[in-house]
PDB file of C-alpha atoms in Angstrom:
ATOM      1  CA  MET D 897      16.930   0.647 -39.704  1.00  0.00           C
ATOM      2  CA  ALA D 898      19.336   3.538 -40.550  1.00  0.00           C
ATOM      3  CA  THR D 899      23.021   4.314 -41.743  1.00  0.00           C
ATOM      4  CA  PHE D 900      25.297   5.912 -38.835  1.00  0.00           C
ATOM      5  CA  MET D 901      28.659   7.072 -38.997  1.00  0.00           C
ATOM      6  CA  ASP D 902      29.922   7.119 -35.705  1.00  0.00           C
ATOM      7  CA  VAL D 903      33.145   9.123 -34.629  1.00  0.00           C
ATOM      8  CA  HIS D 904      35.985   8.286 -31.751  1.00  0.00           C
ATOM      9  CA  HIS D 905      38.586  10.310 -30.745  1.00  0.00           C
ATOM     10  CA  GLY D 906      41.693  10.173 -28.602  1.00  0.00           C
ATOM     11  CA  MET D 907      42.863   6.961 -30.144  1.00  0.00           C
ATOM     12  CA  THR D 908      46.281   8.640 -31.161  1.00  0.00           C
ATOM     13  CA  GLY D 909      48.583   5.593 -31.998  1.00  0.00           C
ATOM     14  CA  ILE D 910      45.997   2.866 -32.472  1.00  0.00           C
ATOM     15  CA  THR D 911      47.511  -0.394 -34.347  1.00  0.00           C
ATOM     16  CA  PRO D 912      45.667  -2.083 -37.212  1.00  0.00           C
ATOM     17  CA  GLU D 913      45.575  -5.307 -34.343  1.00  0.00           C
ATOM     18  CA  GLU D 914      43.671  -3.170 -31.726  1.00  0.00           C
ATOM     19  CA  LEU D 915      41.328  -1.642 -34.315  1.00  0.00           C
ATOM     20  CA  GLU D 916      40.456  -5.184 -35.739  1.00  0.00           C
ATOM     21  CA  GLN D 917      40.154  -6.422 -32.008  1.00  0.00           C
ATOM     22  CA  ALA D 918      37.601  -3.450 -31.432  1.00  0.00           C
ATOM     23  CA  HIS D 919      35.511  -4.535 -34.399  1.00  0.00           C
ATOM     24  CA  GLN D 920      35.285  -7.960 -33.480  1.00  0.00           C
ATOM     25  CA  ALA D 921      34.227  -6.986 -29.862  1.00  0.00           C
ATOM     26  CA  ASP D 922      31.419  -4.639 -31.158  1.00  0.00           C
ATOM     27  CA  GLN D 923      30.286  -8.190 -33.944  1.00  0.00           C
ATOM     28  CA  ARG D 924      30.326 -10.241 -31.039  1.00  0.00           C
ATOM     29  CA  LEU D 925      27.762  -7.772 -29.442  1.00  0.00           C
ATOM     30  CA  GLU D 926      25.843  -6.519 -32.412  1.00  0.00           C
ATOM     31  CA  ARG D 927      23.045  -8.596 -33.312  1.00  0.00           C
ATOM     32  CA  GLU D 928      21.475  -8.307 -29.386  1.00  0.00           C
ATOM     33  CA  GLU D 929      21.202  -4.233 -30.315  1.00  0.00           C
ATOM     34  CA  GLY D 930      20.079  -5.482 -33.903  1.00  0.00           C
ATOM     35  CA  VAL D 931      23.066  -3.559 -35.129  1.00  0.00           C
ATOM     36  CA  HIS D 932      25.439  -4.234 -38.101  1.00  0.00           C
ATOM     37  CA  PHE D 933      28.831  -2.634 -38.066  1.00  0.00           C
ATOM     38  CA  LYS D 934      29.857  -2.394 -42.088  1.00  0.00           C
ATOM     39  CA  GLN D 935      33.310  -0.397 -42.205  1.00  0.00           C
ATOM     40  CA  ALA D 936      35.720   1.327 -39.684  1.00  0.00           C
ATOM     41  CA  TRP D 937      38.348   3.712 -40.633  1.00  0.00           C
ATOM     42  CA  ALA D 938      41.453   4.638 -38.563  1.00  0.00           C
ATOM     43  CA  ASP D 939      43.745   7.471 -38.572  1.00  0.00           C
ATOM     44  CA  PRO D 940      46.668   6.780 -35.720  1.00  0.00           C
ATOM     45  CA  ALA D 941      47.963  10.179 -36.323  1.00  0.00           C
ATOM     46  CA  SER D 942      45.076  12.521 -35.087  1.00  0.00           C
ATOM     47  CA  GLY D 943      43.306   9.114 -33.211  1.00  0.00           C
ATOM     48  CA  THR D 944      40.313   9.483 -35.073  1.00  0.00           C
ATOM     49  CA  VAL D 945      38.017   6.121 -35.704  1.00  0.00           C
ATOM     50  CA  TRP D 946      35.041   6.217 -37.799  1.00  0.00           C
ATOM     51  CA  CYS D 947      32.567   3.412 -38.086  1.00  0.00           C
ATOM     52  CA  LEU D 948      30.022   2.658 -40.804  1.00  0.00           C
ATOM     53  CA  SER D 949      26.672   0.990 -39.397  1.00  0.00           C
ATOM     54  CA  GLU D 950      23.042  -0.159 -40.348  1.00  0.00           C
ATOM     55  CA  ALA D 951      21.318   0.450 -36.843  1.00  0.00           C
ATOM     56  CA  PRO D 952      17.493   0.869 -35.599  1.00  0.00           C
ATOM     57  CA  SER D 953      19.101   4.123 -33.874  1.00  0.00           C
ATOM     58  CA  ALA D 954      21.854   5.972 -32.489  1.00  0.00           C
ATOM     59  CA  ASP D 955      21.296   4.514 -29.093  1.00  0.00           C
ATOM     60  CA  ALA D 956      21.684   0.799 -30.329  1.00  0.00           C
ATOM     61  CA  VAL D 957      25.033   1.929 -31.953  1.00  0.00           C
ATOM     62  CA  GLN D 958      26.206   3.433 -28.347  1.00  0.00           C
ATOM     63  CA  ARG D 959      24.992   0.784 -26.619  1.00  0.00           C
ATOM     64  CA  VAL D 960      26.966  -1.879 -28.656  1.00  0.00           C
ATOM     65  CA  HIS D 961      30.170   0.786 -28.548  1.00  0.00           C
ATOM     66  CA  GLU D 962      29.641   0.829 -24.748  1.00  0.00           C
ATOM     67  CA  ARG D 963      29.070  -2.481 -23.955  1.00  0.00           C
ATOM     68  CA  ALA D 964      32.507  -3.387 -26.099  1.00  0.00           C
ATOM     69  CA  GLY D 965      34.512  -1.014 -23.741  1.00  0.00           C
ATOM     70  CA  HIS D 966      34.999   1.856 -26.471  1.00  0.00           C
ATOM     71  CA  LYS D 967      32.124   4.350 -26.114  1.00  0.00           C
ATOM     72  CA  ALA D 968      31.543   6.883 -29.309  1.00  0.00           C
ATOM     73  CA  ASP D 969      32.258  10.663 -29.049  1.00  0.00           C
ATOM     74  CA  GLU D 970      30.118  11.548 -31.858  1.00  0.00           C
ATOM     75  CA  ILE D 971      27.059   9.310 -34.033  1.00  0.00           C
ATOM     76  CA  HIS D 972      25.661  10.686 -37.031  1.00  0.00           C
ATOM     77  CA  SER D 973      22.479   9.785 -38.895  1.00  0.00           C
ATOM     78  CA  VAL D 974      23.717   9.752 -42.542  1.00  0.00           C
ATOM     79  CA  PRO D 975      20.691   9.357 -44.561  1.00  0.00           C
ATOM     80  CA  TYR D 976      22.266  10.272 -47.778  1.00  0.00           C
ATOM     81  CA  SER D 977      25.301   8.669 -49.368  1.00  0.00           C
ATOM     82  CA  VAL D 978      26.795   8.271 -52.769  1.00  0.00           C
TER      83      VAL D 978
ATOM     84  CA  MET S 366      47.935   5.514 -53.387  1.00  0.00           C
ATOM     85  CA  ALA S 367      46.308   5.942 -49.815  1.00  0.00           C
ATOM     86  CA  THR S 368      43.118   5.981 -48.226  1.00  0.00           C
ATOM     87  CA  PHE S 369      41.722   9.198 -46.972  1.00  0.00           C
ATOM     88  CA  MET S 370      38.954  10.149 -44.804  1.00  0.00           C
ATOM     89  CA  ASP S 371      37.646  13.650 -45.489  1.00  0.00           C
ATOM     90  CA  VAL S 372      35.476  15.915 -43.619  1.00  0.00           C
ATOM     91  CA  HIS S 373      33.166  18.911 -44.666  1.00  0.00           C
ATOM     92  CA  HIS S 374      31.336  20.830 -41.941  1.00  0.00           C
ATOM     93  CA  GLY S 375      28.763  23.360 -42.141  1.00  0.00           C
ATOM     94  CA  MET S 376      26.445  21.726 -44.522  1.00  0.00           C
ATOM     95  CA  THR S 377      23.668  21.835 -42.585  1.00  0.00           C
ATOM     96  CA  GLY S 378      20.494  20.914 -44.458  1.00  0.00           C
ATOM     97  CA  ILE S 379      22.026  19.222 -47.631  1.00  0.00           C
ATOM     98  CA  THR S 380      20.088  17.564 -49.966  1.00  0.00           C
ATOM     99  CA  PRO S 381      20.367  14.197 -51.421  1.00  0.00           C
ATOM    100  CA  GLU S 382      20.754  15.987 -54.838  1.00  0.00           C
ATOM    101  CA  GLU S 383      23.777  18.638 -53.802  1.00  0.00           C
ATOM    102  CA  LEU S 384      25.227  15.580 -52.310  1.00  0.00           C
ATOM    103  CA  GLU S 385      25.023  13.678 -55.462  1.00  0.00           C
ATOM    104  CA  GLN S 386      25.772  17.048 -57.382  1.00  0.00           C
ATOM    105  CA  ALA S 387      29.165  17.716 -55.442  1.00  0.00           C
ATOM    106  CA  HIS S 388      30.570  14.047 -55.789  1.00  0.00           C
ATOM    107  CA  GLN S 389      29.674  14.373 -59.508  1.00  0.00           C
ATOM    108  CA  ALA S 390      31.675  17.693 -59.484  1.00  0.00           C
ATOM    109  CA  ASP S 391      34.678  15.814 -57.664  1.00  0.00           C
ATOM    110  CA  GLN S 392      34.630  13.088 -60.249  1.00  0.00           C
ATOM    111  CA  ARG S 393      34.804  14.977 -63.092  1.00  0.00           C
ATOM    112  CA  LEU S 394      38.363  16.539 -61.791  1.00  0.00           C
ATOM    113  CA  GLU S 395      39.600  13.283 -60.024  1.00  0.00           C
ATOM    114  CA  ARG S 396      41.414  11.700 -62.674  1.00  0.00           C
ATOM    115  CA  GLU S 397      43.460  14.798 -63.315  1.00  0.00           C
ATOM    116  CA  GLU S 398      44.990  14.707 -59.663  1.00  0.00           C
ATOM    117  CA  GLY S 399      45.265  10.856 -59.280  1.00  0.00           C
ATOM    118  CA  VAL S 400      42.294  10.922 -56.917  1.00  0.00           C
ATOM    119  CA  HIS S 401      39.553   8.425 -56.971  1.00  0.00           C
ATOM    120  CA  PHE S 402      36.674   9.333 -54.419  1.00  0.00           C
ATOM    121  CA  LYS S 403      34.960   5.733 -53.656  1.00  0.00           C
ATOM    122  CA  GLN S 404      31.739   6.660 -51.233  1.00  0.00           C
ATOM    123  CA  ALA S 405      30.486   9.856 -49.681  1.00  0.00           C
ATOM    124  CA  TRP S 406      27.973  10.205 -46.600  1.00  0.00           C
ATOM    125  CA  ALA S 407      26.333  13.478 -45.665  1.00  0.00           C
ATOM    126  CA  ASP S 408      24.346  14.480 -41.852  1.00  0.00           C
ATOM    127  CA  PRO S 409      22.199  16.865 -42.939  1.00  0.00           C
ATOM    128  CA  ALA S 410      21.486  17.478 -39.223  1.00  0.00           C
ATOM    129  CA  SER S 411      24.872  18.449 -38.029  1.00  0.00           C
ATOM    130  CA  GLY S 412      25.899  19.628 -41.345  1.00  0.00           C
ATOM    131  CA  THR S 413      28.499  16.941 -41.873  1.00  0.00           C
ATOM    132  CA  VAL S 414      29.945  15.095 -44.805  1.00  0.00           C
ATOM    133  CA  TRP S 415      32.576  12.821 -45.074  1.00  0.00           C
ATOM    134  CA  CYS S 416      34.540  11.194 -48.358  1.00  0.00           C
ATOM    135  CA  LEU S 417      36.286   8.257 -48.476  1.00  0.00           C
ATOM    136  CA  SER S 418      38.911   8.373 -51.117  1.00  0.00           C
ATOM    137  CA  GLU S 419      42.093   6.727 -53.036  1.00  0.00           C
ATOM    138  CA  ALA S 420      45.178   9.270 -53.782  1.00  0.00           C
ATOM    139  CA  PRO S 421      48.175   9.839 -53.694  1.00  0.00           C
ATOM    140  CA  SER S 422      48.208  12.425 -50.916  1.00  0.00           C
ATOM    141  CA  ALA S 423      45.858  14.591 -49.013  1.00  0.00           C
ATOM    142  CA  ASP S 424      47.166  17.714 -51.209  1.00  0.00           C
ATOM    143  CA  ALA S 425      45.798  16.159 -54.119  1.00  0.00           C
ATOM    144  CA  VAL S 426      42.598  15.483 -52.290  1.00  0.00           C
ATOM    145  CA  GLN S 427      42.395  18.908 -51.143  1.00  0.00           C
ATOM    146  CA  ARG S 428      42.950  20.336 -54.871  1.00  0.00           C
ATOM    147  CA  VAL S 429      39.908  18.322 -56.090  1.00  0.00           C
ATOM    148  CA  HIS S 430      37.668  19.469 -53.860  1.00  0.00           C
ATOM    149  CA  GLU S 431      39.051  23.336 -54.191  1.00  0.00           C
ATOM    150  CA  ARG S 432      38.947  23.416 -57.934  1.00  0.00           C
ATOM    151  CA  ALA S 433      35.218  21.582 -57.538  1.00  0.00           C
ATOM    152  CA  GLY S 434      34.231  24.897 -54.882  1.00  0.00           C
ATOM    153  CA  HIS S 435      34.110  22.817 -51.330  1.00  0.00           C
ATOM    154  CA  LYS S 436      37.292  22.524 -49.857  1.00  0.00           C
ATOM    155  CA  ALA S 437      37.589  20.335 -46.789  1.00  0.00           C
ATOM    156  CA  ASP S 438      38.057  21.235 -43.237  1.00  0.00           C
ATOM    157  CA  GLU S 439      39.745  18.249 -42.348  1.00  0.00           C
ATOM    158  CA  ILE S 440      41.653  15.540 -44.587  1.00  0.00           C
ATOM    159  CA  HIS S 441      42.865  11.879 -42.747  1.00  0.00           C
ATOM    160  CA  SER S 442      45.149   9.426 -43.921  1.00  0.00           C
ATOM    161  CA  VAL S 443      43.548   6.361 -42.964  1.00  0.00           C
ATOM    162  CA  PRO S 444      45.995   3.097 -43.084  1.00  0.00           C
ATOM    163  CA  TYR S 445      43.849   1.264 -41.459  1.00  0.00           C
ATOM    164  CA  SER S 446      40.372  -0.440 -41.931  1.00  0.00           C
ATOM    165  CA  VAL S 447      38.104  -3.508 -41.319  1.00  0.00           C
TER     166      VAL S 447
END
Protein backbone atom coordinates (compact mmCIF):
# COMPACT_ATOMS: atom_id res chain seq x y z
CA MET A 1 0.00 0.00 0.00
CA ALA A 2 1.12 3.53 -0.74
CA THR A 3 -0.24 7.01 -0.14
CA PHE A 4 -1.66 9.08 -3.00
CA MET A 5 -2.82 12.67 -3.42
CA ASP A 6 -5.12 13.10 -6.38
CA VAL A 7 -6.34 16.37 -7.81
CA HIS A 8 -9.58 17.26 -9.62
CA HIS A 9 -9.85 20.52 -11.54
CA GLY A 10 -12.93 22.20 -13.00
CA MET A 11 -15.04 21.84 -9.85
CA THR A 12 -15.80 25.55 -9.54
CA GLY A 13 -18.72 26.19 -7.21
CA ILE A 14 -18.69 22.72 -5.65
CA THR A 15 -20.88 22.65 -2.53
CA PRO A 16 -20.23 20.81 0.76
CA GLU A 17 -23.09 18.45 -0.17
CA GLU A 18 -21.53 17.66 -3.55
CA LEU A 19 -18.15 16.97 -1.94
CA GLU A 20 -19.81 14.68 0.60
CA GLN A 21 -21.77 12.84 -2.10
CA ALA A 22 -18.65 12.36 -4.24
CA HIS A 23 -16.71 11.08 -1.23
CA GLN A 24 -19.50 8.66 -0.34
CA ALA A 25 -19.61 7.39 -3.95
CA ASP A 26 -15.86 6.70 -3.72
CA GLN A 27 -16.26 4.98 -0.37
CA ARG A 28 -18.98 2.67 -1.71
CA LEU A 29 -16.56 1.40 -4.39
CA GLU A 30 -13.17 1.65 -2.73
CA ARG A 31 -13.09 -1.76 -1.09
CA GLU A 32 -13.41 -3.53 -4.45
CA GLU A 33 -10.17 -1.89 -5.58
CA GLY A 34 -8.33 -2.15 -2.26
CA VAL A 35 -8.32 1.64 -1.87
CA HIS A 36 -9.14 3.73 1.18
CA PHE A 37 -10.00 7.40 0.75
CA LYS A 38 -8.96 9.13 3.96
CA GLN A 39 -9.66 12.83 3.48
CA ALA A 40 -10.69 15.31 0.79
CA TRP A 41 -10.59 19.10 0.59
CA ALA A 42 -12.39 21.45 -1.79
CA ASP A 43 -11.65 24.96 -2.99
CA PRO A 44 -14.87 26.00 -4.76
CA ALA A 45 -13.30 29.29 -5.93
CA SER A 46 -10.59 27.70 -8.09
CA GLY A 47 -12.62 24.52 -8.58
CA THR A 48 -9.96 22.23 -7.11
CA VAL A 49 -10.50 19.10 -5.03
CA TRP A 50 -7.70 17.07 -3.42
CA CYS A 51 -8.22 13.50 -2.19
CA LEU A 52 -5.79 11.67 0.08
CA SER A 53 -5.87 7.89 -0.16
CA GLU A 54 -4.08 4.67 0.71
CA ALA A 55 -4.05 2.34 -2.28
CA PRO A 56 -2.11 -0.41 -4.03
CA SER A 57 -1.52 1.82 -7.10
CA ALA A 58 -2.47 5.07 -8.78
CA ASP A 59 -4.47 3.01 -11.28
CA ALA A 60 -6.59 1.60 -8.47
CA VAL A 61 -7.32 5.13 -7.22
CA GLN A 62 -8.31 6.18 -10.72
CA ARG A 63 -10.55 3.14 -11.22
CA VAL A 64 -12.59 4.09 -8.14
CA HIS A 65 -12.86 7.72 -9.23
CA GLU A 66 -13.81 6.74 -12.81
CA ARG A 67 -16.45 4.27 -11.64
CA ALA A 68 -17.83 6.94 -9.29
CA GLY A 69 -18.12 9.34 -12.23
CA HIS A 70 -15.36 11.81 -11.40
CA LYS A 71 -12.04 10.88 -12.98
CA ALA A 72 -9.02 12.58 -11.37
CA ASP A 73 -6.88 14.97 -13.41
CA GLU A 74 -3.68 14.17 -11.50
CA ILE A 75 -2.72 11.30 -9.21
CA HIS A 76 0.51 11.70 -7.27
CA SER A 77 2.31 9.12 -5.19
CA VAL A 78 3.27 10.90 -1.93
CA PRO A 79 5.84 8.67 -0.24
CA TYR A 80 6.80 11.36 2.28
CA SER A 81 4.61 13.22 4.73
CA VAL A 82 5.01 15.12 7.96
CA MET B 1 -9.35 30.95 11.19
CA ALA B 2 -9.73 29.09 7.94
CA THR B 3 -8.19 26.04 6.34
CA PHE B 4 -5.72 26.36 3.47
CA MET B 5 -4.04 23.95 1.07
CA ASP B 6 -0.89 25.38 -0.45
CA VAL B 7 1.11 23.91 -3.28
CA HIS B 8 4.83 24.11 -4.06
CA HIS B 9 6.09 23.08 -7.49
CA GLY B 10 9.66 22.48 -8.68
CA MET B 11 10.64 20.31 -5.71
CA THR B 12 11.74 17.35 -7.85
CA GLY B 13 13.86 14.91 -5.88
CA ILE B 14 12.92 16.30 -2.46
CA THR B 15 13.99 13.91 0.30
CA PRO B 16 12.15 13.03 3.51
CA GLU B 17 14.82 14.98 5.43
CA GLU B 18 14.30 18.09 3.29
CA LEU B 19 10.53 17.88 3.78
CA GLU B 20 11.01 17.54 7.52
CA GLN B 21 13.46 20.49 7.64
CA ALA B 22 11.11 22.71 5.60
CA HIS B 23 8.19 21.79 7.86
CA GLN B 24 10.24 22.54 10.98
CA ALA B 25 11.28 25.91 9.54
CA ASP B 26 7.59 26.73 9.01
CA GLN B 27 6.73 25.59 12.51
CA ARG B 28 9.39 27.80 14.07
CA LEU B 29 7.77 30.87 12.45
CA GLU B 30 4.10 29.98 12.32
CA ARG B 31 3.08 31.29 15.74
CA GLU B 32 4.19 34.83 14.86
CA GLU B 33 1.69 34.83 11.99
CA GLY B 34 -1.10 32.97 13.77
CA VAL B 35 -0.73 30.01 11.40
CA HIS B 36 -0.62 26.31 12.20
CA PHE B 37 0.78 23.89 9.65
CA LYS B 38 -0.96 20.58 10.22
CA GLN B 39 0.32 18.18 7.57
CA ALA B 40 2.43 18.15 4.42
CA TRP B 41 2.89 15.61 1.65
CA ALA B 42 5.62 15.36 -0.99
CA ASP B 43 5.73 13.79 -4.44
CA PRO B 44 9.45 13.86 -5.33
CA ALA B 45 8.76 12.53 -8.85
CA SER B 46 6.65 15.50 -9.99
CA GLY B 47 8.31 17.84 -7.48
CA THR B 48 5.07 18.79 -5.75
CA VAL B 49 4.53 19.51 -2.07
CA TRP B 50 1.14 20.20 -0.48
CA CYS B 51 0.79 21.82 2.96
CA LEU B 52 -2.43 21.86 4.95
CA SER B 53 -2.77 24.70 7.44
CA GLU B 54 -5.13 26.62 9.69
CA ALA B 55 -4.54 30.35 9.33
CA PRO B 56 -6.18 33.77 9.51
CA SER B 57 -5.52 34.37 5.78
CA ALA B 58 -3.69 33.10 2.71
CA ASP B 59 -1.32 36.04 3.11
CA ALA B 60 -0.35 34.83 6.58
CA VAL B 61 0.40 31.37 5.19
CA GLN B 62 2.55 32.91 2.48
CA ARG B 63 4.41 35.13 4.94
CA VAL B 64 5.52 32.07 6.91
CA HIS B 65 6.60 30.21 3.78
CA GLU B 66 8.45 33.25 2.42
CA ARG B 67 10.26 33.87 5.69
CA ALA B 68 11.18 30.17 5.80
CA GLY B 69 12.65 30.46 2.30
CA HIS B 70 10.13 28.48 0.29
CA LYS B 71 7.35 30.65 -1.11
CA ALA B 72 4.23 28.72 -2.14
CA ASP B 73 3.17 28.72 -5.80
CA GLU B 74 -0.53 28.36 -4.97
CA ILE B 75 -2.51 28.95 -1.79
CA HIS B 76 -6.11 27.73 -1.79
CA SER B 77 -8.77 28.35 0.80
CA VAL B 78 -10.44 24.96 1.39
CA PRO B 79 -13.66 25.71 3.26
CA TYR B 80 -15.02 22.19 2.76
CA SER B 81 -13.47 18.88 3.74
CA VAL B 82 -14.58 15.35 4.40
